[in-house]
Coordinates of C-alpha atoms in Angstrom, one line a residue:
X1 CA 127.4 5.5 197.0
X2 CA 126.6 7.1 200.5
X3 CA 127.9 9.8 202.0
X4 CA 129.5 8.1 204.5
X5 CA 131.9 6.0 202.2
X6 CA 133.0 8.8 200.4
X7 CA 133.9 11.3 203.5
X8 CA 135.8 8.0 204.3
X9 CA 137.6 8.1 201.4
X10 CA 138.1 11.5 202.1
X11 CA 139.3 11.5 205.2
X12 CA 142.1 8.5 204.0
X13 CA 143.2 11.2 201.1
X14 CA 143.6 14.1 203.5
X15 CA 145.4 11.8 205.6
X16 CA 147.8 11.5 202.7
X17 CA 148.5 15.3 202.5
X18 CA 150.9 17.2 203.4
X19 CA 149.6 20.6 204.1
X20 CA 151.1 23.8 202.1
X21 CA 150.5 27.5 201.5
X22 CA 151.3 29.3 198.0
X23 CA 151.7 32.9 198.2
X24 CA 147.9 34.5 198.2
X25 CA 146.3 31.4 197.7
X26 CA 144.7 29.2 200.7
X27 CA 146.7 26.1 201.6
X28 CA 145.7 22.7 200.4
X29 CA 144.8 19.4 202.2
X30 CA 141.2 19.4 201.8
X31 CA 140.1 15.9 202.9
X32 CA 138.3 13.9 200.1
X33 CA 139.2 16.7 197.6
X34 CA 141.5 16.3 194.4
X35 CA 144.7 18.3 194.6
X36 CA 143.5 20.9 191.8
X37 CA 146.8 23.1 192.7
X38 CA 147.8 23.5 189.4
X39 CA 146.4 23.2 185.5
X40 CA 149.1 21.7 183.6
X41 CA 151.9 19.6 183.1
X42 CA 155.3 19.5 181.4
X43 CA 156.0 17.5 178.4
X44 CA 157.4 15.0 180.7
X45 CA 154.4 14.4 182.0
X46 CA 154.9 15.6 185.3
X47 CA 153.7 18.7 186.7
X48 CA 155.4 21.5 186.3
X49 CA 156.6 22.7 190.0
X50 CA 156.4 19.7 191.7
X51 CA 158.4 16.5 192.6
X52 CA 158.3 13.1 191.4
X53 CA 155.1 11.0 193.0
X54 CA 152.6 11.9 195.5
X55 CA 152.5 15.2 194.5
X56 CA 151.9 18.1 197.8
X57 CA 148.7 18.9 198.1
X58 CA 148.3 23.0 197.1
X59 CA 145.3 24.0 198.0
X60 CA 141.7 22.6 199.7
X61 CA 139.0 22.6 197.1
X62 CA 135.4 21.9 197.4
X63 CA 134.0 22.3 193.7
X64 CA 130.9 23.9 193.7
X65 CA 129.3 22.9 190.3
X66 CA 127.3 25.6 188.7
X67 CA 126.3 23.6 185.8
X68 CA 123.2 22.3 187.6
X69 CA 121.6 25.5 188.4
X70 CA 122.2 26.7 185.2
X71 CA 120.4 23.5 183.9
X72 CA 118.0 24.1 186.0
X73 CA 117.5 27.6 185.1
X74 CA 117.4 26.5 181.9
X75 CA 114.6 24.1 181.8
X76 CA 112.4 26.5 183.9
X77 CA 112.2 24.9 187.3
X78 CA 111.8 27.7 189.3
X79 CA 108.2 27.7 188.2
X80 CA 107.9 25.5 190.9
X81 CA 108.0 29.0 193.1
X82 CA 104.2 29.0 192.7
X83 CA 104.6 26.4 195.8
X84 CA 105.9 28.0 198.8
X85 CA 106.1 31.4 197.0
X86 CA 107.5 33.9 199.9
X87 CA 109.3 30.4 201.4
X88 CA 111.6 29.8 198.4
X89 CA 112.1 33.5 198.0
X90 CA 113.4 33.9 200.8
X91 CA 115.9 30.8 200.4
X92 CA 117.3 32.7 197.6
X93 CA 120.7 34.8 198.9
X94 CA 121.7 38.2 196.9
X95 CA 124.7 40.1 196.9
X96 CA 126.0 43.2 194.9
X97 CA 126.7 42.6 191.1
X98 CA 129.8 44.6 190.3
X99 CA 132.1 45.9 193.2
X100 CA 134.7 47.2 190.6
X101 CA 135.2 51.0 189.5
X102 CA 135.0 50.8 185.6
X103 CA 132.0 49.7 183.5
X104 CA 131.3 48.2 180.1
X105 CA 128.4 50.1 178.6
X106 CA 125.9 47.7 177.7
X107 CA 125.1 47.0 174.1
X108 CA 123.4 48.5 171.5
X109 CA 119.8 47.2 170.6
X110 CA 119.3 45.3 167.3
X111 CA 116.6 46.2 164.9
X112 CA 114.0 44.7 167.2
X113 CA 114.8 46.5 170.3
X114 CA 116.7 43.3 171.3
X115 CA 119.5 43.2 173.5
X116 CA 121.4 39.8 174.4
X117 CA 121.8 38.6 178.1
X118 CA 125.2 37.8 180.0
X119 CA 125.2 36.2 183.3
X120 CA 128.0 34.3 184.8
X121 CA 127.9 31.2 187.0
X122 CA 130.3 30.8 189.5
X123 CA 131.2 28.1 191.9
X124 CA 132.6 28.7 195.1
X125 CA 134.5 26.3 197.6
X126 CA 133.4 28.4 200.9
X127 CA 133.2 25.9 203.7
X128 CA 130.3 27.9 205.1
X129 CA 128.0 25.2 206.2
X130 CA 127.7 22.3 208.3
X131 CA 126.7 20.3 205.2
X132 CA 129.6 21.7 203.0
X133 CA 132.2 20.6 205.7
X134 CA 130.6 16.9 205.4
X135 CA 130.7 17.1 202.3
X136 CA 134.4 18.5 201.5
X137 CA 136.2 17.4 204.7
X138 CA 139.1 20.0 205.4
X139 CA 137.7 21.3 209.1
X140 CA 140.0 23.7 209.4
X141 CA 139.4 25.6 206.1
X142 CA 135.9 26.6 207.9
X143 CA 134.8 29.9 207.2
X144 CA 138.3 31.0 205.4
X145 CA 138.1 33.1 202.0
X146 CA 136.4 31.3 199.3
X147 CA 137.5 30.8 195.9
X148 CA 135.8 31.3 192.4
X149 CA 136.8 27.5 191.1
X150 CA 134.5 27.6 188.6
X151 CA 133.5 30.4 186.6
X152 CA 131.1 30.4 183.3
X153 CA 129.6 33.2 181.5
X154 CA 126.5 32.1 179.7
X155 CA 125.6 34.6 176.9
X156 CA 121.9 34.6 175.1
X157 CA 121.9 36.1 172.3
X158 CA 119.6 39.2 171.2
X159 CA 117.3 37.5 169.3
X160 CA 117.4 34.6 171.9
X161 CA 118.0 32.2 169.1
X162 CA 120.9 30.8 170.5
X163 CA 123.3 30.7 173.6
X164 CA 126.8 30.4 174.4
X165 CA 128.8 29.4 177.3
X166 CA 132.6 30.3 177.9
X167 CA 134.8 28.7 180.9
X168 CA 137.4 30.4 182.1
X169 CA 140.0 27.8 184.0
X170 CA 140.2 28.8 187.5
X171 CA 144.2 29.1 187.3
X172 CA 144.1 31.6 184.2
X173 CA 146.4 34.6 185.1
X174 CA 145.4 37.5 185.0
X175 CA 144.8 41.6 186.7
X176 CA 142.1 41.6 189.2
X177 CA 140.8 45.3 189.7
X178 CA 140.0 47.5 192.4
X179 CA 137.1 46.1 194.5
X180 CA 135.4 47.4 197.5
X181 CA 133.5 44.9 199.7
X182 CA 129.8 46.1 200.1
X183 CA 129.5 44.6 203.8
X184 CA 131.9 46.3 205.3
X185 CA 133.1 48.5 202.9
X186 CA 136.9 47.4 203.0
X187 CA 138.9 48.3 199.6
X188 CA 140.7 45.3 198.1
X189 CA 143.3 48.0 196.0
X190 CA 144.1 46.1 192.4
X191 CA 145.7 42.8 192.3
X192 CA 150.1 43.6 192.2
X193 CA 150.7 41.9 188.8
X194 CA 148.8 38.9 187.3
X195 CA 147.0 36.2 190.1
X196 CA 145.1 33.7 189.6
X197 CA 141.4 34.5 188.5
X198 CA 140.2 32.1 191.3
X199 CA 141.3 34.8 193.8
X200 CA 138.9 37.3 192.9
X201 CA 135.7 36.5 195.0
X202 CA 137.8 36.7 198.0
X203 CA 138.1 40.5 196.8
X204 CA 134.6 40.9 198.4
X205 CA 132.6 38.7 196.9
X206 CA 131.0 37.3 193.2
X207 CA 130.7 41.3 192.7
X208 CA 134.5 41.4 192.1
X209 CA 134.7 38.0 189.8
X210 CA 132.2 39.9 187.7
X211 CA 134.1 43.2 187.9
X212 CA 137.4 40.6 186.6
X213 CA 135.7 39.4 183.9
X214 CA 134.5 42.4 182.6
X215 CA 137.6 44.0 182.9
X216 CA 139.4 41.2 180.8
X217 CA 136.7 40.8 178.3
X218 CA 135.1 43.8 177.9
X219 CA 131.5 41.9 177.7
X220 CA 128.7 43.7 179.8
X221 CA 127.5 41.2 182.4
X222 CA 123.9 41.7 183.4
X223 CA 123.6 39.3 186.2
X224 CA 125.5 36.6 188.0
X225 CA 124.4 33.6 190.0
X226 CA 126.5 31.5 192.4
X227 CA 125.8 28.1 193.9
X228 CA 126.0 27.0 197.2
X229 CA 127.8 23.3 196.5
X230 CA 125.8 21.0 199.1
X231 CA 122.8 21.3 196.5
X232 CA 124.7 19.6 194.3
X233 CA 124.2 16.1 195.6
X234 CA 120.2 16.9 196.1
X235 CA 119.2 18.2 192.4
X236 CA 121.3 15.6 190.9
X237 CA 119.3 13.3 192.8
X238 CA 116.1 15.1 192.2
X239 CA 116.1 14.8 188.3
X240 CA 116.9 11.1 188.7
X241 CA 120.5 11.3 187.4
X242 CA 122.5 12.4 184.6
X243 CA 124.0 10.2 181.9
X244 CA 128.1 10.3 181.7
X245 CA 130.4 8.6 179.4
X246 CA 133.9 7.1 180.2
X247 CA 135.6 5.4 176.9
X248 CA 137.5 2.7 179.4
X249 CA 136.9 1.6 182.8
X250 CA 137.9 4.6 185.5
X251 CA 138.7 4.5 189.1
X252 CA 140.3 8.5 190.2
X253 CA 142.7 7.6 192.8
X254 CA 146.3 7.1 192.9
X255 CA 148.7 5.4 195.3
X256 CA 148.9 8.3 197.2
X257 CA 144.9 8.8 197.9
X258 CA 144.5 11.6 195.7
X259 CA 141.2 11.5 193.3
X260 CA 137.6 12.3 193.6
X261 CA 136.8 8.0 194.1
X262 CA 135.1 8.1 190.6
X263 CA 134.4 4.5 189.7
X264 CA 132.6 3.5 187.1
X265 CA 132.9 0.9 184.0
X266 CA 133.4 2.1 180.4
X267 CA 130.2 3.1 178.6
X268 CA 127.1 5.7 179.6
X269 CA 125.8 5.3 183.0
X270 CA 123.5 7.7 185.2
X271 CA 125.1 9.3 187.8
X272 CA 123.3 11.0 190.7
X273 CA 124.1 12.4 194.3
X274 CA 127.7 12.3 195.7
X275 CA 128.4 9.7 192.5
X276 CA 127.7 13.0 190.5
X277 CA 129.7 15.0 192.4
X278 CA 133.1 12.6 191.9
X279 CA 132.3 13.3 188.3
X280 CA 132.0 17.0 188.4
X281 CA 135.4 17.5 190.3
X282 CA 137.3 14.8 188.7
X283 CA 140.8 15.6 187.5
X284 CA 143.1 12.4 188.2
X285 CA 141.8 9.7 185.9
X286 CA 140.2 12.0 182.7
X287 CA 143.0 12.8 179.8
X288 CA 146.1 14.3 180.9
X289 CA 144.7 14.9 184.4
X290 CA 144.7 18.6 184.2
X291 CA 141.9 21.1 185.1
X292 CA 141.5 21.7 181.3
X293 CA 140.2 18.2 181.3
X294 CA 137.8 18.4 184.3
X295 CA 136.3 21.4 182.5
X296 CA 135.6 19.1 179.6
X297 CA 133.9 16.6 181.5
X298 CA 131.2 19.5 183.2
X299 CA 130.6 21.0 179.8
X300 CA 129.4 17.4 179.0
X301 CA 127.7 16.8 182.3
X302 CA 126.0 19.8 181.6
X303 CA 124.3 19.3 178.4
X304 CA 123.8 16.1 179.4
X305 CA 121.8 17.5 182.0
X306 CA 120.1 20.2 180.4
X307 CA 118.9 17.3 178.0
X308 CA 117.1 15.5 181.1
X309 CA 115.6 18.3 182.3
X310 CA 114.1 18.9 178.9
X311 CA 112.9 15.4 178.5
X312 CA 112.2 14.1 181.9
X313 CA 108.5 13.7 182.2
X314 CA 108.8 12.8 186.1
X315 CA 109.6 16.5 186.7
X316 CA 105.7 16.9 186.1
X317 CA 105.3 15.5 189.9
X318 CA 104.6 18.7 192.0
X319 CA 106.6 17.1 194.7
X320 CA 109.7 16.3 192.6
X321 CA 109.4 20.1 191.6
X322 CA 109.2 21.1 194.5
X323 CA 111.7 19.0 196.0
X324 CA 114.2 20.7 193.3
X325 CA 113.0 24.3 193.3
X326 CA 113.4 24.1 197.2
X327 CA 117.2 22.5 196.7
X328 CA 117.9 24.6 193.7
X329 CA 116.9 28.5 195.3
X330 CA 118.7 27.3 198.9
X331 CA 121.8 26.9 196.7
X332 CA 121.6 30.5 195.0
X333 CA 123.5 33.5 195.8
X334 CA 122.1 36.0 192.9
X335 CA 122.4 39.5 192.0
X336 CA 119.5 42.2 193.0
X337 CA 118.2 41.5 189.4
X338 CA 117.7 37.9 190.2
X339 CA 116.4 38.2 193.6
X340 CA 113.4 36.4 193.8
X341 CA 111.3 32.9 192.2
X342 CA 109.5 35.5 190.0
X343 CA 112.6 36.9 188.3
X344 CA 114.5 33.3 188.1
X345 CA 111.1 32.4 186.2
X346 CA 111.1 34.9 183.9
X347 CA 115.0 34.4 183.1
X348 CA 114.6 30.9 182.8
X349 CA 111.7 31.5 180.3
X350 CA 114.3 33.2 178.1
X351 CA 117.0 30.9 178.1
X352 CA 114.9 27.6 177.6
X353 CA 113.7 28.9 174.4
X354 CA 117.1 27.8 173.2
X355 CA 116.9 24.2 171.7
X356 CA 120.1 22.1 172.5
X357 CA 121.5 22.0 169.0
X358 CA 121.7 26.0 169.1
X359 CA 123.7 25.9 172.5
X360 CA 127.9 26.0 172.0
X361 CA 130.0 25.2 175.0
X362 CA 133.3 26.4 174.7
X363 CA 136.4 26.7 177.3
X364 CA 138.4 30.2 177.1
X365 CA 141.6 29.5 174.5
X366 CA 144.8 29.2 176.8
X367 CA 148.3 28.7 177.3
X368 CA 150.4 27.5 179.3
X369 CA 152.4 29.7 181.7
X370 CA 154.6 27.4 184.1
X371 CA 151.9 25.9 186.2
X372 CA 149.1 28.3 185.2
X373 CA 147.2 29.3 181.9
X374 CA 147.3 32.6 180.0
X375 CA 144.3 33.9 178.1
X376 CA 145.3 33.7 174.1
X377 CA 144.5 35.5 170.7
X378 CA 141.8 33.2 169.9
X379 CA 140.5 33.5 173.7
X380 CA 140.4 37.5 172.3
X381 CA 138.4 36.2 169.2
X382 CA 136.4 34.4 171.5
X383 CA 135.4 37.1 173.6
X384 CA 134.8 39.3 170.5
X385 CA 132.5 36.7 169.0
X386 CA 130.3 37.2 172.5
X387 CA 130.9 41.3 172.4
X388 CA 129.1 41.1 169.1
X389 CA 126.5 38.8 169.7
X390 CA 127.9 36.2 167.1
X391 CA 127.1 32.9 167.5
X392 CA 129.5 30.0 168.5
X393 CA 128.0 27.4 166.4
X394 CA 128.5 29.3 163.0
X395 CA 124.4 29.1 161.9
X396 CA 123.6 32.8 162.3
X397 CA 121.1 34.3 160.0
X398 CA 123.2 36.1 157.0
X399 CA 122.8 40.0 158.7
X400 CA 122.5 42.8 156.8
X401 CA 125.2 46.0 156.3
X402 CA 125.1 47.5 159.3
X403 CA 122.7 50.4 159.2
X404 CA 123.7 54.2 159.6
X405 CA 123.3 55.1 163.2
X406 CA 121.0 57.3 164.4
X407 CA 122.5 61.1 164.5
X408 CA 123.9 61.8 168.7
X409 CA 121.5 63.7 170.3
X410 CA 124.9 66.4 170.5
X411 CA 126.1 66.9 167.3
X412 CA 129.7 67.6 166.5
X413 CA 131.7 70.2 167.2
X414 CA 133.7 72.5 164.1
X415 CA 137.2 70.3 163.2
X416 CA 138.9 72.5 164.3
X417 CA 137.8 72.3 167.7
X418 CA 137.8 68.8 168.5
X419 CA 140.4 67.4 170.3
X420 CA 142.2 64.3 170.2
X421 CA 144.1 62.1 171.9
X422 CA 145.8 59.6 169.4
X423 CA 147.5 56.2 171.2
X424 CA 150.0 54.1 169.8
X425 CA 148.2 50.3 170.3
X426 CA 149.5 48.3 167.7
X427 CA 151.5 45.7 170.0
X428 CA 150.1 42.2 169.4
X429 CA 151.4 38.8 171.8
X430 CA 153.7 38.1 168.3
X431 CA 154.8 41.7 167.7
X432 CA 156.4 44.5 168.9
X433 CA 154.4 48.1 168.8
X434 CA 155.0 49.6 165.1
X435 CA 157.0 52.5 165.7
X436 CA 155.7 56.0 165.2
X437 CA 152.0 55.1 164.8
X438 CA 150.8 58.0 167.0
X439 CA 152.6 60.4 164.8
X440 CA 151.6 59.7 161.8
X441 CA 147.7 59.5 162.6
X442 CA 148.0 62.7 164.3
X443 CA 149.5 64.1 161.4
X444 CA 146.8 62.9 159.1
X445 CA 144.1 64.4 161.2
X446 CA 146.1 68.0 161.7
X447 CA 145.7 67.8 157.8
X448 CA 142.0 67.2 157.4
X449 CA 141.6 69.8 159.9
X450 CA 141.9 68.6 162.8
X451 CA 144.4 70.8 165.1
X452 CA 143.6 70.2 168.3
X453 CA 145.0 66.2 167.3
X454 CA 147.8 65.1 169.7
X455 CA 149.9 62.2 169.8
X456 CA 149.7 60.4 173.7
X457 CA 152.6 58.5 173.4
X458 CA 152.4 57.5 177.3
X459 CA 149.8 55.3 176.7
X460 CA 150.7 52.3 174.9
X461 CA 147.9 49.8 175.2
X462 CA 147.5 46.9 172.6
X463 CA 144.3 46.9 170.2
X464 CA 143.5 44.4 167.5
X465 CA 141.1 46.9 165.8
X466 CA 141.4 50.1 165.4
X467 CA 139.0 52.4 167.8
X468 CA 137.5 55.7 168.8
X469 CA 136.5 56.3 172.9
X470 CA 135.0 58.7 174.0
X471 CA 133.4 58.9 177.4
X472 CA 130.0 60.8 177.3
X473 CA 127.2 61.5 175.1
X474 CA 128.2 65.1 174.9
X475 CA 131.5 63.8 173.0
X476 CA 129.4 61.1 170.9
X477 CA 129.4 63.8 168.0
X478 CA 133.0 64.5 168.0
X479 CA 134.1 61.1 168.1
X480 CA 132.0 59.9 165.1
X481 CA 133.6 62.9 163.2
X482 CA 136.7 61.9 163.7
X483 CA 136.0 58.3 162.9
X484 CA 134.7 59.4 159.5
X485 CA 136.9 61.7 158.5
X486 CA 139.5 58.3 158.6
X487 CA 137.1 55.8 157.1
X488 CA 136.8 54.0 160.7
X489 CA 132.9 52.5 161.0
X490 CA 130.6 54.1 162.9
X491 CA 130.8 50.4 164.9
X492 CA 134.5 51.2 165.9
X493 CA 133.1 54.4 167.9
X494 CA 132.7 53.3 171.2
X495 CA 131.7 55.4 174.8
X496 CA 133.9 53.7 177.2
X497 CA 134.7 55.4 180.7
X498 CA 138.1 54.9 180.7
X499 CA 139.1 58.0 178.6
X500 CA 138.6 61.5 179.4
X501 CA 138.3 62.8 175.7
X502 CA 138.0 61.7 172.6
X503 CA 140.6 59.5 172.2
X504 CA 141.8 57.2 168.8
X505 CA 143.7 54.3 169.3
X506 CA 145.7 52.4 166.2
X507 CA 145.0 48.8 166.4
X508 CA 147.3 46.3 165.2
X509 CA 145.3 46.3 162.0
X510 CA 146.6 49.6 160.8
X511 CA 150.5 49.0 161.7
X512 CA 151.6 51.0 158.2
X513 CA 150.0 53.7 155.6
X514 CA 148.2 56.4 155.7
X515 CA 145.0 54.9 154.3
X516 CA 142.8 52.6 157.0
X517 CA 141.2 49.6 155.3
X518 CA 138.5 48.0 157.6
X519 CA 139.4 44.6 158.0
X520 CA 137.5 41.8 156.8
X521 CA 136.0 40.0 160.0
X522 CA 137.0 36.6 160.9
X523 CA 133.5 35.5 162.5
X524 CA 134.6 31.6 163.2
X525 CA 134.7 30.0 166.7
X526 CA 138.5 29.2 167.1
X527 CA 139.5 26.0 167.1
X528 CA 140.9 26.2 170.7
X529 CA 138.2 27.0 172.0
X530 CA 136.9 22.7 172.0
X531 CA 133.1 23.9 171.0
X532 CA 130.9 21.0 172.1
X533 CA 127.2 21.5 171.1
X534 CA 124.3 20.6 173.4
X535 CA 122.8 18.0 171.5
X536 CA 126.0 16.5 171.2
X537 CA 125.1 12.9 173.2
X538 CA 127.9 10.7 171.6
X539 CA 130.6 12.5 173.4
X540 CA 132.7 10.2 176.1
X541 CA 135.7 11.5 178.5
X542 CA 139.2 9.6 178.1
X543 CA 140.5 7.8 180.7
X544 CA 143.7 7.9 181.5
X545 CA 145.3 4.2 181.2
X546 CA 146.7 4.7 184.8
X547 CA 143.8 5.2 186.4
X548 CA 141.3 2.5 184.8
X549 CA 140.7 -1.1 186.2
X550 CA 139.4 -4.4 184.9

């Protein structure tokens, strides 16, 4: 399909909207652009929030797919930087990687020396080019605050054996911190409440999605990499397309014009260019027609496309590489780390040693919460799983008892003079905080000796396990004292800069009793997390009976 027929369909869809503005969120009517206002619907089938029919059009969006570069990160094109070296370097676009105030201290090595590798991938839907604006319609969005519509972290594990990959849907409520914009040094103060997670590179850029994401998940991210959207239609032309699957015919658009102008017949087909892109932003015509759905059919198009890039012996052709190293680093907006062809080489060297069958693709577990999504207790498992550098697909290497840490270079102080804050966080999403938790801990560790212990019972935070902070390596000593004196493991004792002291909070696994009994570890990917593995090639998107054709 050429451009030209689908910016016509575009135009016919925007011509179809009716402009609107939600509170802190850009208005919709984005020419040739799905309405992607809103995740879910009601049980009725209709979404929640909205009238019968045509349905208003929220919010412009231009889905900037960040599957592609990570597939082609992944099967180590940007060795083609040896052509045009200092040319495709400077293609390559880098901004700050965390604008937020708090950090997550980044893991602990294994055995080996080893430490794993996060980076997330995020999309933007910045109209911030000529060939964007073709490409997305909606003229008047030009230059207006973009919008992280797709967001992926990507975790390689320690031993680089195997990788994971965790969507977050762009509607997920949640706190988006302090960020300060490094251009112009304007402070975006801490989101009022829960927002959309979308809203967070608008904070001052993909510095800010990264500070969010580390914020909710407590996973250190060590690089980020965002793509410029009008690459899209070039790489996915310059692999020679990407096989999709469809289990009936499909055609994505309504009565009203809304849909991306998918069409294709049931079956596997290769889809390439602007036919690609319908795919990759397709909502109206896959399942239930939600955003949940969409994020389905990228995970697929992903490994799909990871397995071309892998297999595709026409990449060989120095100008086909070329051709898609010089689409590929044009598209880039990286991190300092990430800056240049050498560094994107060397990172692509370490993820490609993953084979497909060792790579999990997963989408954050949710709920619904009206028109938006919630993160849930397995999306906390989830999150766990990656903190620990477990794998998703369950085929990790027995490991052995973790070993006794190294003595802290500071050891502790006497009992007696360690103090300690003790929090109440036993509060879980099903129950209430067990009263008088504080208390009674204190009073344990007043009796081994501890008599600087006191109960903080203006802090009530919500912990599944039971942990010790402490916030330098001066206090690293102290805190393992205490930890042991309780029978916490040493791998509960965590630095963390959000405490001032050494600090003990009760997680929800020590709600009653006196004695603390470490809780056997649950290690399994949840179920509602949809794991797909990547070199899964029978799986095929459901189309929605209204929107197929015969």
């Amino acid at each position: 399909m050429t451009r030209s027929s689908v910016q016509g369909e575009d135009t016919d869809e925007g011509a179809a909207a009716a402009p609107e503005r939600e509170e802190a969120v850009r208005g919709d009517g984005d020419n040739g652009v799905e309405d992607t206002g809103s995740n879910t619907k009601d049980d009725s089938g209709s979404t929640e929030g909205e009238p019968e029919g045509p349905r208003p059009r929220r919010r412009r969006r231009v889905l900037r797919w960040t599957a592609v570069v990570l597939a082609v990160v992944l099967a180590g094109t940007a060795g083609a930087g040896y052509l045009y070296y200092e040319h495709l370097n400077d293609n390559i676009k880098q901004d700050v990687l965390n604008l937020g105030d708090s950090k997550v201290a980044a893991p602990t090595p294994n055995a080996a020396g080893q430490t794993p590798l996060n980076i997330l991938v995020i999309g933007s839907d910045a109209r911030d080019s000529e060939e964007n604006q073709q490409l997305g319609g909606a003229r008047e969005t030009f230059g207006s605050t973009p919008l992280a519509d797709v967001q992926m972290l990507v975790h390689l594990s320690a031993d680089r054996s195997n990788m994971s990959v965790v969507s977050m849907p762009r509607d997920t409520l949640l706190e988006i911190p302090k960020c300060t914009d490094p251009d112009d040094g304007k402070v975006h103060p801490a989101s009022e409440g829960r927002v959309m997670t979308n809203q967070s590179l608008g904070h001052g850029g993909p510095g800010c999605t990264v500070a969010t994401w580390q914020e909710l998940t407590g996973i250190h991210i060590d690089h980020f990499v965002m793509v410029d959207f009008a690459g899209v239609v070039s790489m996915a032309d310059a692999v020679g397309g990407v096989p999709v699957c469809v289990d009936a015919n499909i055609h994505s658009r309504d009565a009203g014009g809304h849909g991306s102008g998918l069409k294709l017949a049931k079956g596997t087909h290769p889809v390439k260019g602007e036919q690609a892109l319908q795919w990759l932003r397709t909502r109206y015509g896959f399942e239930d027609g939600s955003d949940l759905a969409r994020a389905k059919a990228q995970h697929m198009y992903l490994n799909s496309m990871v397995r071309v890039l892998r297999e595709n012996a026409t990449l060989s052709s120095p100008n086909k590489l070329r051709r898609l190293a010089e689409e590929a680093t044009a598209a880039l907006t990286v991190d300092p780390g990430l800056d240049s062809v050498k560094k994107l080489y060397d990172l692509s060297n370490e993820l490609r040693a993953v084979q497909p069958e060792r790579i999990t693709m997963t989408t954050m577990p949710n709920r619904y919460v009206g028109a938006r999504v919630e993160p849930t207790e397995d999306a906390e498992q989830l999150f766990r799983l990656v903190r620990e550098d477990i794998a998703l697909d369950g085929k990790d290497a027995k490991k052995k008892p973790d070993a006794e840490p190294e003595p802290p270079a500071d050891p502790a102080a006497s009992d007696d003079e360690i103090a300690v804050q003790v929090r109440n966080g036993t509060r879980t999403d099903d129950l209430g905080t067990a009263p008088g938790r504080a208390n009674t801990v204190t009073g344990l560790l007043v009796d081994r000796g501890f008599t600087k212990a006191v109960a903080d019972p203006s802090v009530l935070p919500s912990e599944d396990r039971t942990v010790v902070r402490y916030p330098s390596a001066d206090l690293e000593g102290d805190a393992r004292r205490v930890a042991k004196s309780l029978g916490i493991p040493a791998s509960s004792v965590k630095r963390s800069t959000d405490v001032s002291g050494v600090t003990l909070v009760v997680g929800a696994d020590w709600r009653e009793g006196t004695a603390y009994k470490v809780p056997e570890s649950d290690d399994s990917t949840p179920e509602s997390a949809e794991a797909l593995n990547g070199a899964d090639d029978s799986a095929c998107m459901h189309v929605n009976p209204a929107f197929t054709w015969s």
